[in-house]
């Protein structure tokens, strides 16, 4: 398995992952007018985004970076569960990025409408198949990534760019990018930390062939690079 980095502590994970993201943004802006970056939700990225905000202050021309979300919980943007709110608190409020470069999924409207609206935004931004420069992803303990949860139709969606999904065990709606969009990214970076992810990460890495039971195992960039940024706790069972 290539492109795997394992960091001994969570703070090293946060620092080094933020540095890796900055390096990819800078490299992209060397050759392209803009960088299109997809943020992941959940808790793991909080420290990474805070470091990203701090390190990038005089390094990144944020006016040339467009931010998107890989998924969103269907709640208002100020709701404690909102992935947009998490990114706003840890990153957006601390960098000089134009509001028009921030493309959140509207969690406050009807899920199906939000999915259609976001797909239209992607078509407007990319004019063709959306090809993000960097796609950040997390992994859930059940093997989900973004909001592609095991057993949901969204996992096997091949046509839509964005799908609404009712997650029974959470009794809640989500909106998520689909695998064709995720796998079309130039670079995909999984951020996985904590003991609770060690078992599922071992299963995902070993899943051959990939399986819809472990949606994260289906993330295989069609023409890009895949990076795994792990802390030692999450990587503890990889060699076993
Ligand atoms: C979300 C994320 C989801 C997340 C995993 C891991 O909306 O929750 O997009 O895919 O990355 O559930 O979450 P933690 O980082 O909180 O463990």
XYZ file of C-alpha atoms in Angstrom, residues 14 22 25 39 47 50 63 87 96 104 106 111 115 117 119 131 134 138 143 145 176 181 195 200 209 215 226 231:
28
model
C -2.781 17.347 12.561
C -0.898 23.023 1.834
C -2.761 23.354 -2.857
C -13.494 19.179 2.826
C -7.238 19.844 14.429
C -7.046 24.640 12.685
C -8.855 33.822 -3.292
C -15.196 23.987 9.021
C -8.960 35.355 4.038
C -21.615 24.598 1.151
C -27.542 23.667 2.005
C -32.474 16.665 0.958
C -28.609 17.206 -3.864
C -28.799 22.087 -6.275
C -25.010 18.806 -8.570
C -12.549 16.685 -11.218
C -7.961 17.358 -3.667
C -12.816 10.345 6.630
C -16.621 1.616 6.859
C -16.916 7.511 3.829
C -23.189 13.189 -0.323
C -17.152 12.136 -8.419
C -8.118 3.599 18.290
C -12.272 -1.063 10.342
C -11.917 -6.914 -4.138
C -17.794 1.808 1.061
C -4.658 8.082 -3.046
C -2.147 8.292 13.450
